[in-house]
PDB file of C-alpha atoms in Angstrom:
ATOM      1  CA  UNK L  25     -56.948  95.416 -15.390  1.00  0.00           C
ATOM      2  CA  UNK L  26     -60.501  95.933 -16.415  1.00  0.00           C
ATOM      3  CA  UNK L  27     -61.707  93.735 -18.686  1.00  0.00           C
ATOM      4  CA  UNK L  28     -63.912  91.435 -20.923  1.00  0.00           C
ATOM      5  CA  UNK L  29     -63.571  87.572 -19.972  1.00  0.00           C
ATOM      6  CA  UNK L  30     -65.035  84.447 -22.178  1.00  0.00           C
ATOM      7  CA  UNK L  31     -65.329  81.250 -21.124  1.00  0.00           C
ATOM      8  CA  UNK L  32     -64.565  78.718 -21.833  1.00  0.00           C
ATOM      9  CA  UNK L  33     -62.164  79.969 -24.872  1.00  0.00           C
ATOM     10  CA  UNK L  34     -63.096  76.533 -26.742  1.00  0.00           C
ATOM     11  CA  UNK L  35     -66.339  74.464 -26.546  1.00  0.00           C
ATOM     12  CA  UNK L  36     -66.922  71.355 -28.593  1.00  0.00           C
ATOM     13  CA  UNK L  37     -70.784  70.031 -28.452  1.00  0.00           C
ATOM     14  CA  UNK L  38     -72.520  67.604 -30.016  1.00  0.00           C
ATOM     15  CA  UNK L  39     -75.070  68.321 -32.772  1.00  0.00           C
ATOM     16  CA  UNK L  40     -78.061  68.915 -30.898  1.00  0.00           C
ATOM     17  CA  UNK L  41     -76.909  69.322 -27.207  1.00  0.00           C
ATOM     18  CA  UNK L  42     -77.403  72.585 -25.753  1.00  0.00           C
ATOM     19  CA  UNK L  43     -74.663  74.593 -25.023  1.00  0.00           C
ATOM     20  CA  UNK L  44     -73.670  78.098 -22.602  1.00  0.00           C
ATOM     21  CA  UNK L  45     -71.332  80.311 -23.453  1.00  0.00           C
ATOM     22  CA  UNK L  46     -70.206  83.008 -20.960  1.00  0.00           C
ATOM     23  CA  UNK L  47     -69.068  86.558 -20.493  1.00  0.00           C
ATOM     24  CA  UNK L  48     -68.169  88.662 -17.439  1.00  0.00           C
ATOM     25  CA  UNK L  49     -67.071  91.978 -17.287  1.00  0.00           C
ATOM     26  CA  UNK L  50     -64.988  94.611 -14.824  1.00  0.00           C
ATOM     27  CA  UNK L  51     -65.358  97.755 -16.954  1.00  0.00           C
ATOM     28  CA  UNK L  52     -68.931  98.162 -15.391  1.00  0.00           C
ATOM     29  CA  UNK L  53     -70.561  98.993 -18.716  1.00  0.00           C
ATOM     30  CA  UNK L  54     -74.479  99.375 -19.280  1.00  0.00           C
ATOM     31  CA  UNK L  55     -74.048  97.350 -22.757  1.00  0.00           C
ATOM     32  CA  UNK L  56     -73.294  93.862 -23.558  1.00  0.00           C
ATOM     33  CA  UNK L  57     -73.530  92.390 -27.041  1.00  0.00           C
ATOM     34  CA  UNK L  58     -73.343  89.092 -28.350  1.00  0.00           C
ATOM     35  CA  UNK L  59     -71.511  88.327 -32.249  1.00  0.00           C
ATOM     36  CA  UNK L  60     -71.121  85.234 -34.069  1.00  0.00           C
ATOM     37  CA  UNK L  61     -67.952  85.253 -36.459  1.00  0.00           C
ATOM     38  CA  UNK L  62     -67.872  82.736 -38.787  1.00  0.00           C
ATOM     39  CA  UNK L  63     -64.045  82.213 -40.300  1.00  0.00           C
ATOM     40  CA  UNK L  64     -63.436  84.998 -42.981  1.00  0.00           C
ATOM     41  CA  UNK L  65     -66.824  87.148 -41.873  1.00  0.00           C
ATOM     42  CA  UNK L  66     -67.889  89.732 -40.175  1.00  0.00           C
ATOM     43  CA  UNK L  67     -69.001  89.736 -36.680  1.00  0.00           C
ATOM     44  CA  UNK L  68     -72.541  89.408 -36.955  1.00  0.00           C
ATOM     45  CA  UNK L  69     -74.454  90.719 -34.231  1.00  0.00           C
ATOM     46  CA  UNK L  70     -76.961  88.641 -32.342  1.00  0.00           C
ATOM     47  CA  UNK L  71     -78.599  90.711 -29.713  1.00  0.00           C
ATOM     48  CA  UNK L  72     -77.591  93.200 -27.100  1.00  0.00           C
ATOM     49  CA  UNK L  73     -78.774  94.101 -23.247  1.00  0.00           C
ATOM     50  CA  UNK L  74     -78.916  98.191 -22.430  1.00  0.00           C
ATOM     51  CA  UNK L  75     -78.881  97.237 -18.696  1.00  0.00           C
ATOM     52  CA  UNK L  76     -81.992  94.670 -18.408  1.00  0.00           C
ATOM     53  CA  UNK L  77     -83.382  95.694 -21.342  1.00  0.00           C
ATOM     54  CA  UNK L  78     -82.871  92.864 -24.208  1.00  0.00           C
ATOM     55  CA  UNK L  79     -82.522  94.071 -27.960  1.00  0.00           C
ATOM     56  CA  UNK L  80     -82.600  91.208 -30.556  1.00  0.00           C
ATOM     57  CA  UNK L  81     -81.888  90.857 -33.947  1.00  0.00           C
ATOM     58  CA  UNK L  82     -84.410  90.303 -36.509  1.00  0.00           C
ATOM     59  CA  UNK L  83     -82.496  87.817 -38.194  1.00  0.00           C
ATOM     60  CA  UNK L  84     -81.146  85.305 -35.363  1.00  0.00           C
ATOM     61  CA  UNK L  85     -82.342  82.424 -34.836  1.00  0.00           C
ATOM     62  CA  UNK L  86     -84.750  81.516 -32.079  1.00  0.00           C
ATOM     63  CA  UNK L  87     -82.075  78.459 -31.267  1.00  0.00           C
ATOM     64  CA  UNK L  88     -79.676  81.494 -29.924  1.00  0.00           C
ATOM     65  CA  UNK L  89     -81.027  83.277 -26.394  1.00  0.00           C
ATOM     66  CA  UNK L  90     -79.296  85.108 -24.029  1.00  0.00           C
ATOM     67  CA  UNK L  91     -79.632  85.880 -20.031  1.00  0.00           C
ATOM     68  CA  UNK L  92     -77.931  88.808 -18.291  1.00  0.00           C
ATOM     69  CA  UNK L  93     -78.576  88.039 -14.274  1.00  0.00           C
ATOM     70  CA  UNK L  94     -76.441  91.404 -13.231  1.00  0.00           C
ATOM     71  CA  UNK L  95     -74.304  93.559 -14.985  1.00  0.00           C
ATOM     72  CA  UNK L  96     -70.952  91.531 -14.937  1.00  0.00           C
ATOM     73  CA  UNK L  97     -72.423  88.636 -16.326  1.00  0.00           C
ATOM     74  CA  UNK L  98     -73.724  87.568 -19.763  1.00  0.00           C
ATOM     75  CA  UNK L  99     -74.662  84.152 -21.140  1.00  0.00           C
ATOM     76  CA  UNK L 100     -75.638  83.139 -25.051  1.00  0.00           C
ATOM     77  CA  UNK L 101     -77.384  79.826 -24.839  1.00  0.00           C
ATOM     78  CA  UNK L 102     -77.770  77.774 -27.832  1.00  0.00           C
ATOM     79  CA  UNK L 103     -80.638  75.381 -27.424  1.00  0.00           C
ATOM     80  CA  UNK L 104     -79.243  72.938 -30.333  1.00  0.00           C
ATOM     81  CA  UNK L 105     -76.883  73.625 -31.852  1.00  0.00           C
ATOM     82  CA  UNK L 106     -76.722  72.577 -35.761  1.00  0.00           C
ATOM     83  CA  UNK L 107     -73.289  72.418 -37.861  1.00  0.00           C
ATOM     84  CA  UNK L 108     -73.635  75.483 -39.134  1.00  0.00           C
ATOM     85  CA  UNK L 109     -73.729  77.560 -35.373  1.00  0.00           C
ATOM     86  CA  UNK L 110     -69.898  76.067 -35.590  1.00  0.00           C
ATOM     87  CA  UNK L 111     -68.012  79.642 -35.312  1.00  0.00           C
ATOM     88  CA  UNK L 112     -66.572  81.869 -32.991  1.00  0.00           C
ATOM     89  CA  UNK L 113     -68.744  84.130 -30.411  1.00  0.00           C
ATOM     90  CA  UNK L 114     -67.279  87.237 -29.740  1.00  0.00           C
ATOM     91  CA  UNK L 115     -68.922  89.449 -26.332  1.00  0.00           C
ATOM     92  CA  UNK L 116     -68.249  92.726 -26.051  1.00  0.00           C
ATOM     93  CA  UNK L 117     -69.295  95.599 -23.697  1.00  0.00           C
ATOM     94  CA  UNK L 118     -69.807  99.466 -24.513  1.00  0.00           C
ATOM     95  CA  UNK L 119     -71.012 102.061 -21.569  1.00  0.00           C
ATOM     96  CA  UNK L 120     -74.056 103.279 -23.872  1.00  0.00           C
ATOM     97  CA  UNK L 121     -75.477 102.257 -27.598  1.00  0.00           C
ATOM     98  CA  UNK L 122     -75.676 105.823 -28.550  1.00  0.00           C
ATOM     99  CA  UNK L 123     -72.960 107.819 -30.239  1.00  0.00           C
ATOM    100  CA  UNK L 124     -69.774 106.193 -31.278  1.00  0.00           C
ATOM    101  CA  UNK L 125     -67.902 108.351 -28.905  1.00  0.00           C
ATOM    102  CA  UNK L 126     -69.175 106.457 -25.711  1.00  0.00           C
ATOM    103  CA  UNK L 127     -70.056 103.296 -28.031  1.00  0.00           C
ATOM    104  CA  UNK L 128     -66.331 102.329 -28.379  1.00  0.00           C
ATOM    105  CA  UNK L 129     -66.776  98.694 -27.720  1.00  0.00           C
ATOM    106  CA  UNK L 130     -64.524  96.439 -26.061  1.00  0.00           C
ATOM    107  CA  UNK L 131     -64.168  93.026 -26.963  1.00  0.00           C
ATOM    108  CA  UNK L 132     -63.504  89.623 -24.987  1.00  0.00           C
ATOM    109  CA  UNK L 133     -60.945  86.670 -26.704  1.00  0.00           C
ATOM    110  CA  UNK L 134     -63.984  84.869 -28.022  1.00  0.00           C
ATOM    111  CA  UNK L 135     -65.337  81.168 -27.475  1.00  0.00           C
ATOM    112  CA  UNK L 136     -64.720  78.955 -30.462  1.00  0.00           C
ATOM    113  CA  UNK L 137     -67.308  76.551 -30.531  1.00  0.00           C
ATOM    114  CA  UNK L 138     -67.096  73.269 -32.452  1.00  0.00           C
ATOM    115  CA  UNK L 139     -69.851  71.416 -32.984  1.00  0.00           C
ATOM    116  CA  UNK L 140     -69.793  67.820 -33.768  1.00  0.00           C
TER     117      UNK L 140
ATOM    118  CA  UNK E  30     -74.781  93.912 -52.342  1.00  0.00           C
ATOM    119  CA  UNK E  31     -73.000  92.953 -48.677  1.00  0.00           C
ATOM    120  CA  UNK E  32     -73.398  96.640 -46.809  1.00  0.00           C
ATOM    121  CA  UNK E  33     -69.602  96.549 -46.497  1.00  0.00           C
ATOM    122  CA  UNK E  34     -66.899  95.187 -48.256  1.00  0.00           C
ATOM    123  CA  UNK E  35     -63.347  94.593 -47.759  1.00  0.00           C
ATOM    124  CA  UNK E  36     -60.821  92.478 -49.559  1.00  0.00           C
ATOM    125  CA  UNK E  37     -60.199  89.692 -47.338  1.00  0.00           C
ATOM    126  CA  UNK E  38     -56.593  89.262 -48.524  1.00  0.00           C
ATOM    127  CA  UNK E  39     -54.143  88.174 -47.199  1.00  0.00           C
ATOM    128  CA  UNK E  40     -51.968  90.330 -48.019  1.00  0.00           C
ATOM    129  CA  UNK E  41     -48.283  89.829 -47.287  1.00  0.00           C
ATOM    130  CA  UNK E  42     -45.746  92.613 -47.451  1.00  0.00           C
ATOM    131  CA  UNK E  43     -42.122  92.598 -46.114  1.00  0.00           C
ATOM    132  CA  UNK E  44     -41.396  94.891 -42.705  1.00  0.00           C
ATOM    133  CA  UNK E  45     -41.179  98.807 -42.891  1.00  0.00           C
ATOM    134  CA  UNK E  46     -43.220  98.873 -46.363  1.00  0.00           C
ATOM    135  CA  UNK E  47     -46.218 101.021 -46.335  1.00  0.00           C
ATOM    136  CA  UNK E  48     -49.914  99.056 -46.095  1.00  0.00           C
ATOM    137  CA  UNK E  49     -52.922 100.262 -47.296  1.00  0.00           C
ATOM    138  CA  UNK E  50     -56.046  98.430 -45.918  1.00  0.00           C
ATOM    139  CA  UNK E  51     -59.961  99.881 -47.842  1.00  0.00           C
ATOM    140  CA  UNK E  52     -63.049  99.353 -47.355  1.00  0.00           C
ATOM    141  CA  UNK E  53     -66.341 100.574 -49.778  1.00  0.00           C
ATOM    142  CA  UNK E  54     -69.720 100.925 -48.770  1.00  0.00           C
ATOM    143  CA  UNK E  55     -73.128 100.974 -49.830  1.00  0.00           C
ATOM    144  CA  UNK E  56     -74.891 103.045 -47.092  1.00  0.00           C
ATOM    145  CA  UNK E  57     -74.506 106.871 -47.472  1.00  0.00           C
ATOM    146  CA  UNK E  58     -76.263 107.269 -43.782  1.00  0.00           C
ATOM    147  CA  UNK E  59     -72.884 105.652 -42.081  1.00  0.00           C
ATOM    148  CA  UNK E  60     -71.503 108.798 -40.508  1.00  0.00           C
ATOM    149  CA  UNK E  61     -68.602 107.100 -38.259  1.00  0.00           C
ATOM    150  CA  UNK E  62     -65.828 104.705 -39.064  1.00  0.00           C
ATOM    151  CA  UNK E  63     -63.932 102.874 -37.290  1.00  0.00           C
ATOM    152  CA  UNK E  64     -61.297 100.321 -37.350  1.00  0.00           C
ATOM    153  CA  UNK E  65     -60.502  97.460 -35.340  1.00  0.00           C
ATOM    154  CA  UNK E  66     -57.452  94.983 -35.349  1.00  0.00           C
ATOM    155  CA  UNK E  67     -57.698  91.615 -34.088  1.00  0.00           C
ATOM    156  CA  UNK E  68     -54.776  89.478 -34.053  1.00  0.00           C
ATOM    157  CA  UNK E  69     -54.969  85.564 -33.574  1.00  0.00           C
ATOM    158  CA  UNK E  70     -57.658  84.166 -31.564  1.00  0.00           C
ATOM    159  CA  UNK E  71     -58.529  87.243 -29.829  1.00  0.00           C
ATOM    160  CA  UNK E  72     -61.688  89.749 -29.777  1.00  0.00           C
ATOM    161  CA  UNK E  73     -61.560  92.978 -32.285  1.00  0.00           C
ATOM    162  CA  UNK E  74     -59.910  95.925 -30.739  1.00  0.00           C
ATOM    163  CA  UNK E  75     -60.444  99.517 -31.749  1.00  0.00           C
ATOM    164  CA  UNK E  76     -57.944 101.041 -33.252  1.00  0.00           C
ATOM    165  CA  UNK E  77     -59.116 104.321 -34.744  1.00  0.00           C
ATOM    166  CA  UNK E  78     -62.407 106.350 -35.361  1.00  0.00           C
ATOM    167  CA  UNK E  79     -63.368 109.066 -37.961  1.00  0.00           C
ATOM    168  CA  UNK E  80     -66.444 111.205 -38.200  1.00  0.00           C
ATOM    169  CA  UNK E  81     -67.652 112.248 -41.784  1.00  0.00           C
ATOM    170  CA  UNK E  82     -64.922 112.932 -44.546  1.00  0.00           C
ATOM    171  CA  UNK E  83     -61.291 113.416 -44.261  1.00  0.00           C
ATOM    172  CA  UNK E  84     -58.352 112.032 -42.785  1.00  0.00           C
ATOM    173  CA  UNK E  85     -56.912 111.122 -39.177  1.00  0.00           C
ATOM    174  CA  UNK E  86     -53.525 110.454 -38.344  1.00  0.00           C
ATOM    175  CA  UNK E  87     -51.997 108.225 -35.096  1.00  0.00           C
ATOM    176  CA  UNK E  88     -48.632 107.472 -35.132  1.00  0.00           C
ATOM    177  CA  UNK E  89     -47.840 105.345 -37.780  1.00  0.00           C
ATOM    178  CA  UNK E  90     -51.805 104.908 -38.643  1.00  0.00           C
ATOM    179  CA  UNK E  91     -53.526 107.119 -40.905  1.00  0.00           C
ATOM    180  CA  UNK E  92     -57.516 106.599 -41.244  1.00  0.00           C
ATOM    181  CA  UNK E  93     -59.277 108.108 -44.556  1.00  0.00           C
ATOM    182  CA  UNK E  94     -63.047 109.115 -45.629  1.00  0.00           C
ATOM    183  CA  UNK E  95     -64.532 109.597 -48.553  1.00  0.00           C
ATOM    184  CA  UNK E  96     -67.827 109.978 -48.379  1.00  0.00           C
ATOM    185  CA  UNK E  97     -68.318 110.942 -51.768  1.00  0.00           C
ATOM    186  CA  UNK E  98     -67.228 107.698 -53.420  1.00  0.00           C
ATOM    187  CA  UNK E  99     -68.206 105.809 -50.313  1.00  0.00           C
ATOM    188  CA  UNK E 100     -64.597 104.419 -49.773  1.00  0.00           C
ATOM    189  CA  UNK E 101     -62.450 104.338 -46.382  1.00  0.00           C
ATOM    190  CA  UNK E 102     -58.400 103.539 -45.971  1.00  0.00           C
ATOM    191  CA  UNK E 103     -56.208 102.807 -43.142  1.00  0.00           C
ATOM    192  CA  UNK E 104     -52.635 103.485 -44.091  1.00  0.00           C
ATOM    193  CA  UNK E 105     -49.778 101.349 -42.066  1.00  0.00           C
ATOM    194  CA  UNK E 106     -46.270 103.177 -42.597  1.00  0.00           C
ATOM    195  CA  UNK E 107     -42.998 101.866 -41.502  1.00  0.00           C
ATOM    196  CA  UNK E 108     -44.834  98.395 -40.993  1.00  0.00           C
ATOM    197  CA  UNK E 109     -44.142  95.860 -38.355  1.00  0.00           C
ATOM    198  CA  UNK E 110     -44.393  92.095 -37.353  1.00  0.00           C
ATOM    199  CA  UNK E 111     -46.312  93.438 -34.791  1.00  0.00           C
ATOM    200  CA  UNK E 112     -48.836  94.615 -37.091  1.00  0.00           C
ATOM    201  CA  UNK E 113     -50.022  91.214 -38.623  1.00  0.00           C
ATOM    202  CA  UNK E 114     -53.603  90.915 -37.750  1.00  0.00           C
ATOM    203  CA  UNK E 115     -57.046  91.258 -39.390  1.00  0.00           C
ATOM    204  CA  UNK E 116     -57.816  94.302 -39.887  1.00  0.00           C
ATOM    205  CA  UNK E 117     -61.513  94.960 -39.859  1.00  0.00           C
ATOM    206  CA  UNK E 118     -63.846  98.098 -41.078  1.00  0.00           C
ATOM    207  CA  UNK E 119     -66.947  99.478 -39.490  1.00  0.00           C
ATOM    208  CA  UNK E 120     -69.362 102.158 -39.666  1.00  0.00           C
ATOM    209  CA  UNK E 121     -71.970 103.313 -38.008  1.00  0.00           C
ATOM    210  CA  UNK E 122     -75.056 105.830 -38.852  1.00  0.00           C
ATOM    211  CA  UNK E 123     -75.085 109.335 -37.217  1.00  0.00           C
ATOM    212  CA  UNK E 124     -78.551 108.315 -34.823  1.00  0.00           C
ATOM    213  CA  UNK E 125     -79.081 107.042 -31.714  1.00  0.00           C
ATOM    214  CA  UNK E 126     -79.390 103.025 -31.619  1.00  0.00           C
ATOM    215  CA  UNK E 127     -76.920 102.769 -34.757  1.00  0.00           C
ATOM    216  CA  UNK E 128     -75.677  99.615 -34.778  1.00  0.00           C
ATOM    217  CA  UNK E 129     -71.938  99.267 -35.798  1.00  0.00           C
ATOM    218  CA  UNK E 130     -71.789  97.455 -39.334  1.00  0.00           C
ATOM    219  CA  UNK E 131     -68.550  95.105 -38.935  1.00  0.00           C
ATOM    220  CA  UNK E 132     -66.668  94.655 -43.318  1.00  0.00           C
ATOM    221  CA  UNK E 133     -65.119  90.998 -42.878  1.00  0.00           C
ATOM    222  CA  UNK E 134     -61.325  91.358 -42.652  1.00  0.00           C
ATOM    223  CA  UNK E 135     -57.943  92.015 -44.128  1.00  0.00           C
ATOM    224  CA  UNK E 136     -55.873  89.501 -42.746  1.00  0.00           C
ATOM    225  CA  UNK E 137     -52.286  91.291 -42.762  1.00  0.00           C
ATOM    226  CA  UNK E 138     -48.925  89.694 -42.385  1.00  0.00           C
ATOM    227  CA  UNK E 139     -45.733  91.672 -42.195  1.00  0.00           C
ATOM    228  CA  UNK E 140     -42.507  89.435 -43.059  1.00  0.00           C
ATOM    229  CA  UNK E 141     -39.390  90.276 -40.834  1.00  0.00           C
TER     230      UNK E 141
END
């Protein structure tokens, strides 16, 4: 089945340590977008790639970075991670940013980080 | 003002009763909504999409839109255990390079 893939599903790191999340994909699509959900929020979206081409946020962080190698693969690096970057990080993958008909985005099983 | 808002609940109700899950707004330019379920420590998955005002029916799911008083509903009937997730809102302008705007939640749980 094609699909979105996190791992690893939890991470616990140490205030400070720098930490890589990861996402792979089979669907083959041109997007991949990183969220940070924080319990009883709304995804908040970090950045995106359109193929190689990297879109961030105004508001995150420079501690949060991503790298996209080839078009299965997608990593969120936190450089150090304070107590407040504790939350789940959702990746998802759309085949295009445009309209909502092609943007219907597909979502992995997230990577709850802890952070001590 | 948060750009979308949705009563984080939870909201318990016992099985077959009729849910109704609503989001409000601030943005008039959001053109499409959508709503995604996510149940238990997993990722969001879509579950319907509207464009503009009006209603949308899917099975046992019925999305509404009112644009007017900037105010969306997703109607459960004949609920399920199956059905207890989060329920989350989000809309999206009518332009290229939209981003979707996610409301926080509804966390639903239907009682057998």
């Amino acid at each position: 089945d094609a699909m979105v893939i996190q791992n690893p599903r939890y991470q616990v790191t140490q205030f400070g340590k720098p930490v890589t999340l990861s996402c792979s994909q089979t669907l083959n699509h041109n997007v991949m977008y990183w969220y940070q959900q924080k319990s009883s929020q709304a995804p908040k979206l970090l950045f995106h790639y359109y193929d190689k081409d990297f879109n961030n946020e105004a508001d995150t962080p420079d501690n949060f970075q991503s790298r996209r190698p080839n078009t299965s693969f997608c990593f969120l690096d936190i450089r150090s991670p304070g107590l407040g970057d504790a939350a789940m990080y959702l990746c998802a993958t759309s085949r295009r940013p445009w309209t909502v008909l092609t943007n219907e985005q597909f979502f992995g099983p997230g990577t709850r980080l802890t952070v001590l | 003002q948060k750009e979308v808002e949705q009563d984080p609940g939870p909201l318990s109700v016992p099985e077959g009763a009729i849910v109704s899950l609503n989001c409000t707004y601030s943005n008039s330019a959001f053109q499409y909504f959508m709503w995604y379920r996510q149940y238990s420590r997993k990722g969001p998955e879509l579950l319907m999409y509207t464009y503009s005002s009006g209603n949308k029916e899917d099975g046992r799911f019925t999305a509404q839109v009112d644009k007017s008083s900037k105010y969306i509903s997703l109607f459960i009937r004949d609920s399920q255990p199956s059905d207890s997730a989060t329920y989350l809102c989000a809309m999206k302008g009518g332009t290229s390079y939209d981003k979707v705007i996610f409301g926080p939640g509804t966390s639903l749980s239907v009682i057998p």
